[in-house]
Amino acid sequence: MSTTPAPLTGASTIQTWLDDPAGGDVLRGLLAQGGQSAEALAPIAGLPLQNLVAMSGGAFPQEALDALVAQVNPDYVPAATAETPKGQWAEKITAGRFTGQTVIVTGAGSGIGRATASRVAREGGRVIAVDVSQERLDEFVAAHEGADVVALTADITDDEGVARIIEAAGDRIDGLANIAGIMDDMTPVGDVTDAVWDRVFRVNVTGTMKLMRAVIPAMLAQGGGSIVNTSSEASLRGSAAGAAYTASKHAVVGLTKSSAYMYGPSGIRVNAVAPGAVITNIEAKFNSPLGAERVQAGMAVMVPPVTADRLAASITFLLSDDGVNVNGQNLASDGGWSAA
Ligand SMILES: NC(=O)c1ccc[n+]([C@@H]2O[C@H](COP(=O)([O-])OP(=O)(O)OC[C@H]3O[C@@H](n4cnc5c(N)ncnc54)[C@H](O)[C@@H]3O)[C@@H](O)[C@H]2O)c1
């Protein structure tokens, strides 16, 4: 007995769209207009097409989705008003939580780093906002007029850049949020190039270590501080990225635990946050058919991507004094993905 497939809507998964002859044609056509192919959607193929509206940062608005659905589903009636998404959450500022504190935030120009720097600044902290992108930092500063922000264009892998960051922070450094990081190209170890391996380790591990090493003297001198590193779901499982990124994020956890153990008695707490999928500007390429197939299969249990302010909530908790009794942890902030 054959069954008629349900008509395509925004609630249908991206994979269902791609598998449908008419839906696949229009979706591939739309992607081609933006110079993309369906492969770019492989890691999120199990998510509803509707999620692309939030994930695209305005490039794929609700009207574009409605127009796409209407092309293949003549009976489709767009909702007059957007439904309140399940699990709606709004950031609540804790006024003064970081007053009197200086916090270095790397990767502050975009995504999770930007959301964290923003939250610390809006909660009264002095933020040393670090990024390689001057343009992104300029935008951040413009959006935080009146806040105590020192924007610094620097590369965390570069000793001279790290020295400038420490100099800008001054004698007192209460917090370090090591958030700058890059993805790999999803290659398994059999295909990984030395260039990808070295670059991913240089930024994610060596850069993270250099900033930690640089803040330790000030934190020891003042008798405490909080360091929060950014790991990933890929620090918890083998199915979320390629060999280089996965190994680099496991290394971040090792660095976190070693430092927590070494400096705990000196009042320095060192933790990591492991984000699940987050809507940011991070780039993920697929340079290996095996990597694409395996990572996509692993994504089947993934929780839908979230906005970066949810990660800032976890990171600022650990940065703040509320994290007083937490040291050496790799906190999954992934909506439960790691429980699957
Ligand atoms: N987005 C996700 O789904 C996700 C999931 C798990 C972990 N993470 C981790 O979260 C962190 C932040 O990622 P994001 O998604 O917000 O990415 P993003 O690309 O939106 O932001 C990262 C920022 O870091 C900056 N940066 C990169 N290399 C740098 C360097 N060498 N020195 C200084 N700045 C540098 C970039 O210019 C960029 O503005 C990364 O460590 C990433 O591995 C992200």
Coordinates of C-alpha atoms and ligand atoms in Angstrom, one line a residue:
M1 CA 0.0 0.0 0.0
S2 CA 1.5 3.3 -1.0
T3 CA 1.0 6.4 1.2
T4 CA 0.9 10.0 0.0
P5 CA 3.6 12.0 1.6
A6 CA 2.5 14.9 3.8
P7 CA 2.6 18.3 2.0
L8 CA 5.9 20.2 2.6
T9 CA 5.8 23.0 5.1
G10 CA 8.3 24.9 7.3
A11 CA 8.0 22.1 9.8
S12 CA 9.3 19.5 7.3
T13 CA 12.9 18.7 7.8
I14 CA 15.6 20.0 5.3
Q15 CA 16.2 16.3 4.4
T16 CA 12.5 15.8 3.6
W17 CA 12.6 18.9 1.4
L18 CA 15.8 17.7 -0.4
D19 CA 14.3 14.2 -0.9
D20 CA 11.1 15.6 -2.4
P21 CA 11.4 16.0 -6.2
A22 CA 9.7 19.4 -6.3
G23 CA 10.9 20.6 -2.9
G24 CA 14.4 19.5 -3.7
D25 CA 14.4 21.5 -6.9
V26 CA 13.2 24.7 -5.4
L27 CA 15.5 24.5 -2.3
R28 CA 18.6 23.6 -4.4
G29 CA 17.6 26.5 -6.8
L30 CA 17.5 28.9 -3.9
L31 CA 20.8 27.7 -2.5
A32 CA 22.4 28.0 -6.0
Q33 CA 21.3 31.6 -6.1
G34 CA 23.4 32.3 -3.0
G35 CA 26.4 30.3 -4.5
Q36 CA 25.7 27.4 -2.1
S37 CA 24.9 23.7 -2.6
A38 CA 22.8 21.3 -0.5
E39 CA 26.0 19.9 1.0
A40 CA 26.2 23.1 3.1
L41 CA 23.0 22.0 4.9
A42 CA 24.2 18.4 5.6
P43 CA 24.9 18.9 9.3
I44 CA 21.4 20.4 9.9
A45 CA 19.5 18.2 7.5
G46 CA 17.5 16.7 10.3
L47 CA 16.1 20.1 11.4
P48 CA 12.9 21.7 10.3
L49 CA 13.4 24.1 7.4
Q50 CA 11.8 26.7 9.6
N51 CA 14.9 26.8 11.7
L52 CA 16.8 28.4 8.8
V53 CA 14.9 31.6 9.4
A54 CA 16.5 32.2 12.8
M55 CA 19.9 30.6 11.7
S56 CA 20.3 32.8 8.6
G57 CA 20.6 36.1 10.6
G58 CA 18.2 37.8 8.2
A59 CA 19.4 36.3 4.9
F60 CA 16.5 34.0 4.8
P61 CA 13.5 35.8 6.3
Q62 CA 10.1 34.3 7.1
E63 CA 8.6 35.8 3.9
A64 CA 11.2 33.9 1.8
L65 CA 10.3 30.7 3.6
D66 CA 6.6 31.3 3.0
A67 CA 7.3 31.9 -0.7
L68 CA 9.3 28.8 -0.9
V69 CA 6.6 26.6 0.7
A70 CA 3.9 28.2 -1.5
Q71 CA 5.8 27.1 -4.6
V72 CA 5.4 23.4 -3.8
N73 CA 2.3 23.5 -1.6
P74 CA -0.5 25.5 -3.1
D75 CA -2.7 24.9 0.0
Y76 CA -0.2 26.4 2.3
V77 CA -1.5 29.4 4.3
P78 CA 1.3 31.3 6.1
A79 CA 0.5 31.9 9.8
A80 CA -0.7 35.5 10.2
T81 CA 1.5 35.9 13.2
A82 CA 4.6 33.9 14.1
E83 CA 3.9 31.3 16.7
T84 CA 5.8 31.6 19.9
P85 CA 8.6 29.1 19.6
K86 CA 8.7 26.4 22.3
G87 CA 11.2 27.0 25.0
Q88 CA 11.1 30.8 24.5
W89 CA 13.7 32.4 26.8
A90 CA 14.7 36.0 27.3
E91 CA 18.0 37.1 28.8
K92 CA 17.7 38.7 32.2
I93 CA 20.4 41.1 33.2
T94 CA 21.8 40.9 36.8
A95 CA 22.7 44.5 37.4
G96 CA 26.1 45.0 38.8
R97 CA 27.2 41.4 38.7
F98 CA 30.6 42.4 37.2
T99 CA 30.9 45.9 38.6
G100 CA 34.5 46.6 39.6
Q101 CA 35.8 43.6 37.5
T102 CA 37.9 43.5 34.4
V103 CA 37.1 40.6 32.1
I104 CA 39.0 39.7 28.9
V105 CA 36.7 38.2 26.3
T106 CA 38.3 36.8 23.1
G107 CA 36.2 36.3 19.9
A108 CA 34.2 39.3 21.1
G109 CA 33.4 40.4 17.6
S110 CA 31.0 37.6 16.8
G111 CA 28.7 34.8 18.0
I112 CA 29.2 33.5 21.5
G113 CA 32.1 35.8 22.3
R114 CA 30.1 38.9 21.3
A115 CA 27.1 37.8 23.4
T116 CA 29.4 37.1 26.4
A117 CA 31.2 40.4 26.1
S118 CA 27.9 42.2 25.8
R119 CA 26.4 40.6 28.8
V120 CA 29.5 41.3 31.0
A121 CA 29.5 44.9 29.8
R122 CA 25.8 45.3 30.5
E123 CA 26.2 43.9 34.0
G124 CA 28.8 46.5 34.9
G125 CA 32.1 44.9 34.0
R126 CA 35.0 46.5 32.2
V127 CA 35.5 44.4 29.1
I128 CA 38.6 43.9 27.2
A129 CA 37.0 42.9 23.9
V130 CA 39.5 41.0 21.7
D131 CA 39.0 39.8 18.1
V132 CA 41.1 39.6 14.9
S133 CA 38.4 41.5 13.1
Q134 CA 38.5 45.3 13.6
E135 CA 35.3 45.7 11.7
R136 CA 33.4 43.4 14.0
L137 CA 34.8 45.1 17.1
D138 CA 33.8 48.5 15.7
E139 CA 30.3 47.2 15.4
F140 CA 30.4 45.8 18.9
V141 CA 31.6 49.1 20.4
A142 CA 29.0 51.1 18.5
A143 CA 26.3 48.9 19.9
H144 CA 27.5 49.3 23.5
E145 CA 27.8 53.1 23.8
G146 CA 28.4 54.1 27.4
A147 CA 29.6 50.7 28.5
D148 CA 33.2 50.2 29.8
V149 CA 34.7 48.5 26.7
V150 CA 38.3 48.5 25.5
A151 CA 38.3 47.0 22.0
L152 CA 41.5 45.4 20.9
T153 CA 42.3 43.9 17.5
A154 CA 44.7 41.1 18.3
D155 CA 45.4 37.5 17.3
I156 CA 45.4 35.2 20.3
T157 CA 48.0 32.9 18.6
D158 CA 50.5 35.8 18.5
D159 CA 52.7 36.6 21.5
E160 CA 52.8 40.3 20.7
G161 CA 49.0 40.4 20.5
V162 CA 48.7 38.5 23.8
A163 CA 51.1 41.0 25.4
R164 CA 48.9 43.9 24.2
I165 CA 45.8 42.3 25.6
I166 CA 47.4 42.0 29.1
E167 CA 48.7 45.5 28.9
A168 CA 45.3 46.8 28.0
A169 CA 43.7 44.9 30.9
G170 CA 46.1 46.5 33.5
D171 CA 47.1 45.1 36.9
R172 CA 43.7 43.6 37.8
I173 CA 42.3 40.7 35.7
D174 CA 39.2 39.1 37.3
G175 CA 38.0 37.0 34.4
L176 CA 39.1 35.5 31.1
A177 CA 36.6 34.2 28.7
N178 CA 38.6 32.3 26.1
I179 CA 36.0 32.1 23.3
A180 CA 37.8 32.7 20.0
G181 CA 38.0 29.5 18.0
I182 CA 37.6 28.0 14.6
M183 CA 36.1 24.9 13.0
D184 CA 37.8 22.3 10.9
D185 CA 36.7 20.9 7.6
M186 CA 35.1 17.8 9.0
T187 CA 37.8 15.5 7.7
P188 CA 38.5 12.2 9.4
V189 CA 42.1 11.5 10.4
G190 CA 42.7 9.7 7.2
D191 CA 42.1 12.8 5.2
V192 CA 43.1 15.7 7.5
T193 CA 45.8 17.9 6.1
D194 CA 48.7 19.2 8.2
A195 CA 47.5 22.8 7.4
V196 CA 44.0 22.2 8.9
W197 CA 45.4 20.3 11.9
D198 CA 48.0 23.0 12.7
R199 CA 45.7 25.9 12.2
V200 CA 42.9 24.4 14.3
F201 CA 45.3 23.5 17.1
R202 CA 47.1 26.9 16.9
V203 CA 43.9 28.9 17.5
N204 CA 41.8 26.5 19.6
V205 CA 44.5 25.1 21.9
T206 CA 47.7 27.2 21.7
G207 CA 45.8 30.5 21.6
T208 CA 43.7 29.4 24.6
M209 CA 46.8 28.3 26.5
K210 CA 48.7 31.5 25.7
L211 CA 45.9 33.7 27.1
M212 CA 45.6 31.5 30.2
R213 CA 49.3 31.6 30.8
A214 CA 49.3 35.4 30.4
V215 CA 46.6 36.1 33.0
I216 CA 47.9 33.7 35.7
P217 CA 50.5 36.2 37.2
A218 CA 47.8 38.9 37.7
M219 CA 45.3 36.4 39.1
L220 CA 47.9 34.9 41.5
A221 CA 48.9 38.4 42.7
Q222 CA 45.3 39.4 43.5
G223 CA 44.5 36.0 45.0
G224 CA 41.9 34.7 42.6
G225 CA 40.1 34.9 39.3
S226 CA 37.9 32.9 36.9
I227 CA 38.9 31.5 33.6
V228 CA 36.2 30.0 31.3
N229 CA 37.4 28.2 28.1
T230 CA 35.2 27.2 25.3
S231 CA 35.1 23.5 24.4
S232 CA 32.3 22.0 22.3
E233 CA 30.0 19.1 22.0
A234 CA 33.0 17.8 20.1
S235 CA 34.8 17.6 23.5
L236 CA 32.2 15.1 24.6
R237 CA 31.6 12.9 21.5
G238 CA 33.3 11.8 18.3
S239 CA 30.4 12.6 16.0
A240 CA 30.2 16.4 16.0
A241 CA 33.1 17.4 13.8
G242 CA 36.3 16.3 12.1
A243 CA 39.5 14.8 13.8
A244 CA 41.3 18.1 14.2
Y245 CA 38.5 20.1 15.9
T246 CA 37.4 17.1 18.0
A247 CA 41.0 16.5 19.2
S248 CA 41.5 20.3 19.8
K249 CA 38.4 20.6 22.0
H250 CA 39.3 17.5 24.0
A251 CA 42.7 19.2 24.5
V252 CA 40.9 22.3 25.8
V253 CA 39.3 20.2 28.4
G254 CA 42.7 18.7 29.5
L255 CA 44.1 22.2 29.7
T256 CA 41.1 23.3 31.8
K257 CA 41.3 20.4 34.3
S258 CA 45.1 20.6 34.7
S259 CA 44.9 24.3 35.4
A260 CA 41.9 23.9 37.8
Y261 CA 43.9 21.4 39.8
M262 CA 47.1 23.4 39.8
Y263 CA 45.6 26.8 40.7
G264 CA 42.5 25.8 42.7
P265 CA 44.3 26.3 46.0
S266 CA 45.3 29.8 44.8
G267 CA 41.7 30.8 44.3
I268 CA 41.7 30.6 40.5
R269 CA 38.8 28.7 39.1
V270 CA 39.1 27.2 35.6
N271 CA 36.2 25.7 33.8
A272 CA 35.0 25.1 30.3
V273 CA 31.6 25.4 28.6
A274 CA 30.8 22.9 25.9
P275 CA 28.2 24.5 23.5
G276 CA 25.9 22.4 21.4
A277 CA 24.9 24.0 18.1
V278 CA 24.7 27.7 18.2
I279 CA 23.7 30.2 15.5
T280 CA 26.9 32.2 14.9
N281 CA 29.2 33.1 12.0
I282 CA 31.5 30.1 12.5
E283 CA 32.3 28.4 9.2
A284 CA 32.0 24.7 8.8
K285 CA 33.1 23.1 5.5
F286 CA 32.8 19.5 4.4
N287 CA 36.0 18.5 2.6
S288 CA 35.4 14.8 2.9
P289 CA 32.5 12.6 1.8
L290 CA 33.1 10.2 4.7
G291 CA 33.3 13.1 7.2
A292 CA 30.0 14.5 5.8
E293 CA 28.2 11.2 5.9
R294 CA 29.4 10.3 9.4
V295 CA 28.9 13.8 11.0
Q296 CA 25.5 14.1 9.4
A297 CA 24.5 10.7 10.9
G298 CA 25.8 11.9 14.3
M299 CA 23.7 15.0 14.0
A300 CA 20.5 13.0 14.1
V301 CA 20.2 13.4 17.8
M302 CA 21.2 17.0 17.8
V303 CA 19.1 19.5 19.6
P304 CA 18.1 22.5 17.4
P305 CA 20.6 25.4 17.3
V306 CA 20.1 28.2 19.7
T307 CA 21.1 31.9 19.9
A308 CA 24.4 32.9 21.4
D309 CA 22.9 34.7 24.4
R310 CA 22.0 31.3 25.9
L311 CA 25.7 30.4 25.8
A312 CA 26.6 33.7 27.3
A313 CA 24.3 32.8 30.2
S314 CA 26.3 29.7 31.0
I315 CA 29.7 31.3 30.5
T316 CA 28.9 34.4 32.6
F317 CA 27.6 32.1 35.4
L318 CA 31.0 30.4 35.6
L319 CA 32.8 33.7 35.2
S320 CA 30.9 35.3 38.0
D321 CA 31.1 34.8 41.7
D322 CA 28.0 32.6 41.4
G323 CA 30.3 29.9 40.1
V324 CA 32.2 30.0 43.4
N325 CA 32.1 26.2 44.0
V326 CA 32.6 25.0 40.5
N327 CA 36.2 24.3 39.3
G328 CA 37.6 22.0 36.6
Q329 CA 34.3 21.3 35.0
N330 CA 33.4 21.0 31.3
L331 CA 29.8 22.2 31.5
A332 CA 27.7 21.0 28.6
S333 CA 25.5 23.9 27.5
D334 CA 23.7 22.1 24.7
G335 CA 20.0 21.8 25.6
G336 CA 20.5 18.2 26.5
W337 CA 22.2 17.0 23.3
S338 CA 24.9 15.2 25.2
A339 CA 22.3 13.3 27.2
A340 CA 21.1 11.6 24.0
Ligands
LIG1 N1 28.7 27.9 17.0 C1 28.6 26.7 17.4 O1 27.7 25.9 17.1 C2 29.7 26.2 18.4 C3 29.5 24.9 19.0 C4 30.5 24.4 19.8 C5 31.6 25.2 20.2 N2 31.7 26.5 19.6 C6 32.9 27.2 20.0 O2 32.5 28.5 20.4 C7 33.6 29.5 20.2 C8 33.0 30.7 19.5 O3 32.5 30.3 18.2 P1 31.3 31.1 17.5 O4 30.4 30.0 17.0 O5 30.8 32.1 18.3 O6 32.2 31.6 16.2 P2 32.2 32.9 15.4 O7 33.0 32.6 14.2 O8 30.9 33.5 15.3 O9 33.1 33.9 16.4 C9 34.4 33.6 16.7 C10 35.2 34.9 16.7 O10 36.5 34.6 17.0 C11 37.4 35.4 16.2 N3 38.7 34.8 16.1 C12 39.0 33.7 15.4 N4 40.3 33.4 15.5 C13 40.8 34.3 16.3 C14 42.1 34.6 16.8 N5 43.1 33.8 16.4 N6 42.3 35.6 17.6 C15 41.3 36.4 18.0 N7 40.1 36.3 17.5 C16 39.8 35.2 16.7 C17 36.7 35.6 14.9 O11 37.1 36.7 14.2 C18 35.2 35.7 15.3 O12 34.8 37.0 15.4 C19 34.6 28.7 19.4 O13 35.7 28.3 20.3 C20 33.9 27.5 18.9 O14 34.7 26.4 18.6 C21 30.8 27.0 18.7

